[in-house]
Amino acid sequence: MRLGGRLAAAIEVLEDIGRRHRPVADALRDWGLSHRFAGGGDRAAIGNIVYDALRRKRSAGWLFGDDTARAIGFGALLLEWGQTAQSLNDALDGDKFAPPLLSASELKAVAERRLGDAPDAVRADVPDWCAPLLEQAYGDAWVEEGAALAQRPPLDLRVNTLQADRAKVLAELQGTGAAPAAIAPNGIRIPPIDGDGRHPNVQAEPAFQKGWFEVQDEGSQLAAALAGAAPGMQVLDYCAGAGGKTLALSAEMDNRGQLFAHDSEKVRLAPIFERIRRSHNRNVQVVSKPAELAPLTGHMDLVLIDAPCTGSGTWRRRPDAKWRLTERQLDARKGEQQAILDTAQAFVKPGGLLVYITCSVFDAENGEQVAAFRERHEGFAPVDHRQLWDNRFPDHAGAARIAGAGGISLSPALSGTDGFYFQALRRAA
């Protein structure tokens, strides 16, 4: 397929997403099933246009004065693919599978509009109702941070130190663009793709099948490392999900001590069993029933809560979620977080740590949530987060927002990671 056919297909997928309010992955999969003639390169390019259009929906739509699937599809190519209005029309001209060329009115709009003149929320590529939340979190840097959440993400890997070291994995991944991560000591980063490119299928690598590494954003790796799991500890990962942080904690513990992985939704836990087998993590016990947690009450050195949240910190990877999110959903997540904190704190032993993590950038899910928890539960005090960060990552003092007693925030613009929040509370002895 030429660019015109790929753009037309992307517009078709975007229309489907808008019409049926469905996740982008589902819409792309269904398009692929009904267009089996499309090769892997075509599907990757179509997916790139769709994801770029959703990441840059506000700014692309503003250029055209319209937010139709056509406008944001064309806009994605102008903003992210190095195209101009003239080069696009030249590329599409004569392609019978292409959408109609840019009209005179569209050409005029693009020629007259400059993103630098756009409203702040447009330049940040966020819904209007989210703009005050980002400004609260980032102050004067909120537009820059919003724009960073609208960029293409890298592919990050975590070396499983139970099976390999970083040099060994990098040697296996030679030719993929893989390089050491900027901060995470066991992290590897493959840079964001350009244009119609695609990331290598690292899960097909023999090194992945042998358990030498896992796919995990560097921010998630840093949050797990900050938790301070150590050999011999008793640890509860209360919202383990598919087990990404569970495996990272197990590696930090060198397979010694006990690590209990729990999640209220069994379906979320399902992938953890294969991941444990592949990675050779031997100190993990999966506990799916709440009643089975009762003997752990008051005995855990560390309880980690990777709380369900809006996922606003992952908008680079899931841009469709940005436009589906509502204030009602934010309120629902806040209620869930409160209930989980109130329940999970009971498992922390005197002198133990309660660690709260989200992949959200909203204070309402982060510092405000922890502050409210401390008002409900006496005996929990924040650790010195500046000291914690500096001890763990001494060469990266400026790579995170650190509010002392208010936790640690990671973000794309400042940290080069997804948006994450971390706060550790110590229970009085």
Short mmCIF file of C-alpha atoms in Angstrom, two decimals:
data_model
loop_
_atom_site.label_atom_id
_atom_site.label_comp_id
_atom_site.label_asym_id
_atom_site.label_seq_id
_atom_site.Cartn_x
_atom_site.Cartn_y
_atom_site.Cartn_z
CA MET A 1 0.00 0.00 0.00
CA ARG A 2 1.10 3.54 -0.74
CA LEU A 3 0.74 6.38 1.75
CA GLY A 4 -2.70 7.27 0.39
CA GLY A 5 -4.13 3.82 1.04
CA ARG A 6 -2.60 3.73 4.49
CA LEU A 7 -4.03 7.14 5.36
CA ALA A 8 -7.48 6.16 4.07
CA ALA A 9 -7.38 3.02 6.21
CA ALA A 10 -6.30 5.02 9.27
CA ILE A 11 -9.18 7.43 8.77
CA GLU A 12 -11.56 4.47 8.52
CA VAL A 13 -10.25 3.10 11.84
CA LEU A 14 -10.49 6.51 13.50
CA GLU A 15 -14.09 6.84 12.34
CA ASP A 16 -14.83 3.42 13.81
CA ILE A 17 -13.30 4.43 17.16
CA GLY A 18 -15.30 7.64 17.24
CA ARG A 19 -18.55 6.03 16.18
CA ARG A 20 -18.43 3.01 18.47
CA HIS A 21 -16.36 4.48 21.35
CA ARG A 22 -14.08 1.47 21.41
CA PRO A 23 -10.41 0.93 22.30
CA VAL A 24 -7.95 1.59 19.51
CA ALA A 25 -6.41 -1.89 19.74
CA ASP A 26 -9.81 -3.50 19.11
CA ALA A 27 -10.54 -1.26 16.13
CA LEU A 28 -7.15 -1.96 14.54
CA ARG A 29 -7.49 -5.69 15.10
CA ASP A 30 -10.92 -5.78 13.47
CA TRP A 31 -9.69 -3.74 10.52
CA GLY A 32 -6.84 -6.20 10.05
CA LEU A 33 -9.18 -9.19 10.15
CA SER A 34 -11.38 -7.70 7.45
CA HIS A 35 -8.41 -6.64 5.29
CA ARG A 36 -6.19 -9.69 5.34
CA PHE A 37 -4.41 -8.59 2.18
CA ALA A 38 -2.59 -5.88 4.16
CA GLY A 39 0.96 -6.86 5.03
CA GLY A 40 2.75 -6.35 8.31
CA GLY A 41 4.39 -3.14 7.16
CA ASP A 42 1.07 -1.69 6.06
CA ARG A 43 -0.60 -2.57 9.35
CA ALA A 44 2.25 -1.03 11.33
CA ALA A 45 2.08 2.19 9.32
CA ILE A 46 -1.71 2.41 9.64
CA GLY A 47 -1.43 1.84 13.38
CA ASN A 48 1.20 4.56 13.64
CA ILE A 49 -1.05 7.09 11.91
CA VAL A 50 -3.99 6.14 14.15
CA TYR A 51 -1.97 6.38 17.36
CA ASP A 52 -0.33 9.65 16.28
CA ALA A 53 -3.74 11.09 15.44
CA LEU A 54 -5.07 10.17 18.89
CA ARG A 55 -1.99 11.47 20.71
CA ARG A 56 -2.16 14.78 18.82
CA LYS A 57 -5.93 14.99 18.47
CA ARG A 58 -6.30 18.50 19.88
CA SER A 59 -3.38 20.05 18.00
CA ALA A 60 -4.10 18.22 14.74
CA GLY A 61 -7.75 19.23 14.91
CA TRP A 62 -6.83 22.82 15.72
CA LEU A 63 -4.69 23.10 12.59
CA PHE A 64 -7.73 22.27 10.46
CA GLY A 65 -10.37 23.90 12.65
CA ASP A 66 -12.09 20.52 12.82
CA ASP A 67 -11.67 17.30 14.81
CA THR A 68 -13.04 14.81 12.29
CA ALA A 69 -11.20 11.57 11.61
CA ARG A 70 -10.00 13.06 8.32
CA ALA A 71 -8.65 16.19 9.99
CA ILE A 72 -6.72 14.41 12.74
CA GLY A 73 -5.46 11.75 10.30
CA PHE A 74 -4.02 14.37 7.97
CA GLY A 75 -2.88 16.40 10.97
CA ALA A 76 -0.93 13.46 12.36
CA LEU A 77 1.11 13.26 9.16
CA LEU A 78 1.80 17.00 9.27
CA LEU A 79 2.81 17.00 12.93
CA GLU A 80 4.60 13.68 13.32
CA TRP A 81 5.70 12.45 9.89
CA GLY A 82 7.54 15.49 8.57
CA GLN A 83 4.98 16.10 5.84
CA THR A 84 3.80 19.45 4.54
CA ALA A 85 0.43 20.17 3.02
CA GLN A 86 1.99 20.32 -0.42
CA SER A 87 4.05 17.13 -0.02
CA LEU A 88 0.95 15.30 1.18
CA ASN A 89 -1.12 16.38 -1.80
CA ASP A 90 1.76 15.41 -4.10
CA ALA A 91 2.02 11.97 -2.47
CA LEU A 92 -1.74 11.33 -2.66
CA ASP A 93 -2.29 12.67 -6.17
CA GLY A 94 -3.11 9.87 -8.59
CA ASP A 95 -3.54 7.23 -5.84
CA LYS A 96 -7.02 5.77 -6.34
CA PHE A 97 -7.04 4.39 -2.78
CA ALA A 98 -6.19 7.75 -1.18
CA PRO A 99 -8.69 10.05 0.51
CA PRO A 100 -9.55 13.26 -1.37
CA LEU A 101 -6.70 15.73 -1.58
CA LEU A 102 -6.58 18.63 0.84
CA SER A 103 -9.13 21.18 -0.30
CA ALA A 104 -8.51 24.87 -0.81
CA SER A 105 -10.14 25.67 2.54
CA GLU A 106 -8.06 23.02 4.33
CA LEU A 107 -4.88 24.29 2.72
CA LYS A 108 -5.78 27.82 3.79
CA ALA A 109 -6.43 26.75 7.40
CA VAL A 110 -3.13 24.90 7.67
CA ALA A 111 -1.24 27.80 6.09
CA GLU A 112 -2.70 30.38 8.45
CA ARG A 113 -2.56 28.51 11.75
CA ARG A 114 0.50 28.08 13.97
CA LEU A 115 0.46 25.80 17.00
CA GLY A 116 2.36 28.40 18.98
CA ASP A 117 -0.78 30.55 18.85
CA ALA A 118 -3.10 27.77 20.04
CA PRO A 119 -4.70 27.69 23.50
CA ASP A 120 -2.67 25.97 26.22
CA ALA A 121 -4.86 22.86 26.37
CA VAL A 122 -4.45 22.44 22.60
CA ARG A 123 -0.67 22.67 22.77
CA ALA A 124 -0.74 20.21 25.68
CA ASP A 125 -3.05 17.91 23.68
CA VAL A 126 -5.36 17.25 26.64
CA PRO A 127 -9.11 17.53 27.21
CA ASP A 128 -10.13 20.91 28.62
CA TRP A 129 -11.31 19.42 31.91
CA CYS A 130 -7.89 17.81 32.48
CA ALA A 131 -5.94 21.04 31.98
CA PRO A 132 -6.43 22.31 35.58
CA LEU A 133 -5.37 18.90 36.90
CA LEU A 134 -2.10 19.02 34.95
CA GLU A 135 -1.50 22.62 35.99
CA GLN A 136 -2.01 21.61 39.63
CA ALA A 137 0.52 18.79 39.21
CA TYR A 138 3.18 20.59 37.15
CA GLY A 139 2.71 24.32 37.66
CA ASP A 140 4.21 26.42 34.88
CA ALA A 141 5.54 23.29 33.14
CA TRP A 142 2.11 21.72 32.62
CA VAL A 143 1.83 22.44 28.88
CA GLU A 144 5.29 20.96 28.26
CA GLU A 145 4.40 17.88 30.31
CA GLY A 146 1.09 17.44 28.51
CA ALA A 147 2.87 17.68 25.16
CA ALA A 148 5.42 15.08 26.32
CA LEU A 149 2.53 12.73 27.15
CA ALA A 150 1.48 13.11 23.49
CA GLN A 151 4.78 11.93 22.05
CA ARG A 152 5.65 8.49 20.75
CA PRO A 153 6.98 6.28 23.57
CA PRO A 154 10.16 4.22 23.65
CA LEU A 155 10.20 0.47 24.26
CA ASP A 156 11.69 -0.20 27.70
CA LEU A 157 12.97 -3.52 29.03
CA ARG A 158 14.05 -4.66 32.50
CA VAL A 159 16.90 -7.12 32.74
CA ASN A 160 16.04 -10.07 34.98
CA THR A 161 19.14 -10.17 37.18
CA LEU A 162 18.22 -13.68 38.32
CA GLN A 163 19.14 -14.91 34.84
CA ALA A 164 21.34 -12.34 33.10
CA ASP A 165 23.01 -8.96 33.30
CA ARG A 166 22.52 -5.89 31.14
CA ALA A 167 25.63 -6.41 29.01
CA LYS A 168 24.51 -9.95 28.19
CA VAL A 169 21.03 -8.85 27.13
CA LEU A 170 22.35 -5.90 25.10
CA ALA A 171 24.60 -8.29 23.21
CA GLU A 172 21.59 -10.46 22.38
CA LEU A 173 19.60 -7.44 21.18
CA GLN A 174 22.35 -6.00 19.00
CA GLY A 175 20.90 -4.35 15.92
CA THR A 176 17.61 -3.33 17.57
CA GLY A 177 18.81 0.07 18.76
CA ALA A 178 18.80 -1.12 22.37
CA ALA A 179 20.94 0.88 24.81
CA PRO A 180 21.23 1.24 28.59
CA ALA A 181 18.35 3.17 30.15
CA ALA A 182 19.18 6.63 31.47
CA ILE A 183 18.38 5.97 35.15
CA ALA A 184 17.24 2.40 35.89
CA PRO A 185 20.37 0.32 36.57
CA ASN A 186 18.86 -2.78 34.96
CA GLY A 187 16.90 -0.96 32.29
CA ILE A 188 17.29 -1.06 28.52
CA ARG A 189 15.66 1.37 26.10
CA ILE A 190 14.85 1.05 22.42
CA PRO A 191 14.09 4.58 21.16
CA PRO A 192 10.71 5.68 19.81
CA ILE A 193 10.08 4.73 16.20
CA ASP A 194 9.95 7.23 13.35
CA GLY A 195 7.34 7.53 10.61
CA ASP A 196 6.05 4.15 9.47
CA GLY A 197 8.64 2.18 11.46
CA ARG A 198 7.90 -0.41 14.11
CA HIS A 199 9.63 -1.64 17.21
CA PRO A 200 11.31 -5.05 17.04
CA ASN A 201 9.26 -7.96 18.35
CA VAL A 202 11.46 -8.49 21.39
CA GLN A 203 9.14 -11.15 22.82
CA ALA A 204 10.14 -13.41 19.92
CA GLU A 205 13.79 -13.19 20.98
CA PRO A 206 15.31 -16.34 22.51
CA ALA A 207 16.58 -14.15 25.36
CA PHE A 208 13.00 -13.24 26.27
CA GLN A 209 11.85 -16.85 26.12
CA LYS A 210 14.73 -17.76 28.45
CA GLY A 211 13.56 -15.15 30.96
CA TRP A 212 16.49 -12.76 30.59
CA PHE A 213 14.30 -9.66 30.39
CA GLU A 214 10.77 -8.33 30.71
CA VAL A 215 9.02 -5.47 28.91
CA GLN A 216 8.54 -2.75 31.54
CA ASP A 217 8.56 1.05 31.37
CA GLU A 218 11.58 2.58 33.05
CA GLY A 219 9.31 4.55 35.40
CA SER A 220 7.75 1.33 36.64
CA GLN A 221 11.23 -0.09 37.19
CA LEU A 222 12.25 2.96 39.21
CA ALA A 223 9.13 2.78 41.37
CA ALA A 224 9.77 -0.89 42.13
CA ALA A 225 13.41 -0.18 42.98
CA LEU A 226 12.46 2.68 45.31
CA ALA A 227 10.22 0.32 47.30
CA GLY A 228 13.37 -1.19 48.80
CA ALA A 229 12.54 -4.90 48.73
CA ALA A 230 15.55 -6.87 50.02
CA PRO A 231 16.53 -10.53 50.46
CA GLY A 232 14.78 -12.21 53.38
CA MET A 233 11.86 -9.78 53.57
CA GLN A 234 8.18 -10.62 53.82
CA VAL A 235 6.53 -8.62 51.02
CA LEU A 236 2.95 -8.28 49.80
CA ASP A 237 2.24 -6.92 46.31
CA TYR A 238 -1.40 -6.16 46.96
CA CYS A 239 -2.45 -5.09 43.44
CA ALA A 240 -0.10 -7.35 41.48
CA GLY A 241 -2.00 -7.41 38.19
CA ALA A 242 0.00 -9.24 35.52
CA GLY A 243 3.06 -9.21 37.78
CA GLY A 244 5.47 -6.66 36.29
CA LYS A 245 6.44 -5.12 39.63
CA THR A 246 6.13 -8.50 41.38
CA LEU A 247 8.92 -9.92 39.23
CA ALA A 248 11.03 -6.79 39.74
CA LEU A 249 10.62 -7.04 43.52
CA SER A 250 11.49 -10.75 43.44
CA ALA A 251 14.70 -10.00 41.57
CA GLU A 252 15.59 -7.28 44.11
CA MET A 253 15.08 -9.94 46.80
CA ASP A 254 17.37 -12.37 44.95
CA ASN A 255 14.67 -15.04 45.29
CA ARG A 256 15.04 -14.98 49.09
CA GLY A 257 12.27 -14.24 51.56
CA GLN A 258 8.60 -14.47 50.65
CA LEU A 259 6.70 -12.37 48.14
CA PHE A 260 2.92 -12.69 48.04
CA ALA A 261 1.19 -11.54 44.84
CA HIS A 262 -2.50 -10.66 45.17
CA ASP A 263 -5.10 -9.00 43.01
CA SER A 264 -8.83 -8.69 43.52
CA GLU A 265 -9.42 -9.61 39.86
CA LYS A 266 -8.26 -13.13 39.02
CA VAL A 267 -8.25 -12.39 35.30
CA ARG A 268 -5.59 -9.72 35.84
CA LEU A 269 -3.42 -12.23 37.69
CA ALA A 270 -3.66 -14.89 34.99
CA PRO A 271 -0.47 -13.94 33.06
CA ILE A 272 1.69 -14.01 36.18
CA PHE A 273 2.05 -17.79 36.27
CA GLU A 274 3.74 -18.03 32.87
CA ARG A 275 5.91 -15.02 33.66
CA ILE A 276 7.07 -16.58 36.94
CA ARG A 277 7.90 -19.82 35.16
CA ARG A 278 9.86 -18.10 32.41
CA SER A 279 11.74 -15.77 34.74
CA HIS A 280 12.62 -18.42 37.37
CA ASN A 281 11.24 -16.38 40.26
CA ARG A 282 11.00 -18.92 43.08
CA ASN A 283 9.92 -16.85 46.08
CA VAL A 284 6.55 -15.69 44.69
CA GLN A 285 3.32 -17.10 46.07
CA VAL A 286 0.17 -16.12 44.18
CA VAL A 287 -2.71 -15.47 46.59
CA SER A 288 -5.98 -14.84 44.78
CA LYS A 289 -8.53 -15.26 47.60
CA PRO A 290 -8.88 -12.47 50.18
CA ALA A 291 -9.37 -15.04 52.95
CA GLU A 292 -5.92 -16.45 52.22
CA LEU A 293 -4.40 -13.07 53.08
CA ALA A 294 -5.66 -13.12 56.67
CA PRO A 295 -2.55 -14.86 58.15
CA LEU A 296 -0.39 -12.06 56.72
CA THR A 297 -2.06 -9.36 58.83
CA GLY A 298 0.49 -7.31 60.72
CA HIS A 299 3.46 -9.38 59.48
CA MET A 300 4.68 -7.72 56.26
CA ASP A 301 7.93 -5.79 56.08
CA LEU A 302 6.69 -4.17 52.89
CA VAL A 303 3.22 -3.80 51.40
CA LEU A 304 3.20 -2.38 47.88
CA ILE A 305 0.05 -0.93 46.38
CA ASP A 306 0.24 -0.38 42.63
CA ALA A 307 -3.18 1.21 42.74
CA PRO A 308 -5.79 1.14 39.98
CA CYS A 309 -5.95 4.64 38.54
CA THR A 310 -6.90 6.71 35.51
CA GLY A 311 -3.65 5.74 33.78
CA SER A 312 -3.05 9.36 32.78
CA GLY A 313 0.68 8.76 33.06
CA THR A 314 0.50 6.20 30.23
CA TRP A 315 -1.22 8.40 27.64
CA ARG A 316 1.80 8.07 25.32
CA ARG A 317 1.03 4.35 25.01
CA ARG A 318 -2.77 4.48 25.38
CA PRO A 319 -3.82 7.77 23.81
CA ASP A 320 -7.41 6.68 23.24
CA ALA A 321 -7.87 6.44 27.02
CA LYS A 322 -7.16 10.17 27.26
CA TRP A 323 -10.29 11.00 25.29
CA ARG A 324 -12.51 8.38 26.95
CA LEU A 325 -11.65 9.47 30.49
CA THR A 326 -14.36 11.32 32.42
CA GLU A 327 -14.57 13.07 35.77
CA ARG A 328 -16.92 10.33 36.92
CA GLN A 329 -14.28 7.71 36.16
CA LEU A 330 -11.69 9.73 38.09
CA ASP A 331 -14.01 9.82 41.09
CA ALA A 332 -14.53 6.04 40.82
CA ARG A 333 -10.78 5.41 40.81
CA LYS A 334 -10.36 7.65 43.86
CA GLY A 335 -12.95 5.60 45.72
CA GLU A 336 -11.19 2.36 44.83
CA GLN A 337 -7.83 3.77 45.92
CA GLN A 338 -9.22 4.83 49.29
CA ALA A 339 -10.71 1.40 49.92
CA ILE A 340 -7.51 -0.40 48.93
CA LEU A 341 -5.34 1.79 51.16
CA ASP A 342 -7.66 1.24 54.11
CA THR A 343 -7.56 -2.53 53.62
CA ALA A 344 -3.90 -3.04 52.71
CA GLN A 345 -2.49 -1.03 55.62
CA ALA A 346 -3.55 -3.79 58.02
CA PHE A 347 -0.86 -6.12 56.63
CA VAL A 348 2.05 -3.77 57.46
CA LYS A 349 3.92 -4.80 60.59
CA PRO A 350 5.12 -2.22 63.15
CA GLY A 351 8.12 -0.50 61.61
CA GLY A 352 7.22 -1.78 58.15
CA LEU A 353 6.62 0.17 54.94
CA LEU A 354 3.43 0.91 53.03
CA VAL A 355 4.30 1.94 49.46
CA TYR A 356 1.69 3.63 47.28
CA ILE A 357 2.25 3.86 43.51
CA THR A 358 0.10 5.03 40.61
CA CYS A 359 0.66 5.58 36.90
CA SER A 360 -1.37 8.78 37.18
CA VAL A 361 -0.22 12.40 37.01
CA PHE A 362 -3.23 13.79 38.91
CA ASP A 363 -2.69 14.98 42.49
CA ALA A 364 -6.19 13.80 43.38
CA GLU A 365 -5.00 10.22 42.92
CA ASN A 366 -1.55 10.81 44.36
CA GLY A 367 -0.48 13.15 47.14
CA GLU A 368 -4.02 14.14 48.05
CA GLN A 369 -5.02 10.48 48.33
CA VAL A 370 -2.12 9.69 50.67
CA ALA A 371 -2.75 12.79 52.77
CA ALA A 372 -6.37 11.75 53.25
CA PHE A 373 -5.26 8.25 54.20
CA ARG A 374 -2.96 9.61 56.90
CA GLU A 375 -5.84 11.59 58.35
CA ARG A 376 -7.84 8.37 58.65
CA HIS A 377 -4.98 6.23 59.98
CA GLU A 378 -2.58 7.43 62.64
CA GLY A 379 0.89 5.96 62.93
CA PHE A 380 2.05 6.26 59.30
CA ALA A 381 4.75 8.81 58.51
CA PRO A 382 6.39 9.57 55.12
CA VAL A 383 10.01 8.63 54.64
CA ASP A 384 12.50 11.23 53.47
CA HIS A 385 11.88 10.90 49.75
CA ARG A 386 14.76 13.16 48.72
CA GLN A 387 17.17 11.01 50.68
CA LEU A 388 15.56 7.85 49.31
CA TRP A 389 15.94 9.03 45.71
CA ASP A 390 19.48 10.29 46.16
CA ASN A 391 20.59 7.08 47.88
CA ARG A 392 19.11 4.93 45.13
CA PHE A 393 19.95 7.12 42.11
CA PRO A 394 22.77 9.44 43.25
CA ASP A 395 23.67 10.61 39.74
CA HIS A 396 20.15 11.73 38.82
CA ALA A 397 19.16 14.30 41.41
CA GLY A 398 17.13 16.39 38.97
CA ALA A 399 15.32 13.57 37.18
CA ALA A 400 12.22 13.56 39.39
CA ARG A 401 9.92 15.96 41.22
CA ILE A 402 10.42 15.30 44.90
CA ALA A 403 8.25 16.86 47.57
CA GLY A 404 10.07 15.49 50.63
CA ALA A 405 7.12 14.27 52.67
CA GLY A 406 4.90 14.46 49.59
CA GLY A 407 6.41 11.70 47.47
CA ILE A 408 8.20 11.35 44.14
CA SER A 409 6.75 12.11 40.70
CA LEU A 410 8.16 10.88 37.38
CA SER A 411 7.09 12.25 34.02
CA PRO A 412 8.00 12.11 30.32
CA ALA A 413 9.37 15.65 30.06
CA LEU A 414 11.45 15.53 33.24
CA SER A 415 12.29 11.84 33.72
CA GLY A 416 11.89 10.44 30.21
CA THR A 417 9.49 7.85 31.60
CA ASP A 418 5.76 7.36 31.76
CA GLY A 419 4.05 9.40 34.48
CA PHE A 420 4.38 7.70 37.87
CA TYR A 421 3.82 8.65 41.50
CA PHE A 422 5.54 7.02 44.48
CA GLN A 423 5.15 7.56 48.21
CA ALA A 424 6.44 5.38 51.06
CA LEU A 425 4.97 5.53 54.57
CA ARG A 426 6.58 3.89 57.60
CA ARG A 427 4.34 2.47 60.29
CA ALA A 428 5.29 3.43 63.81
CA ALA A 429 7.20 0.68 65.61
#
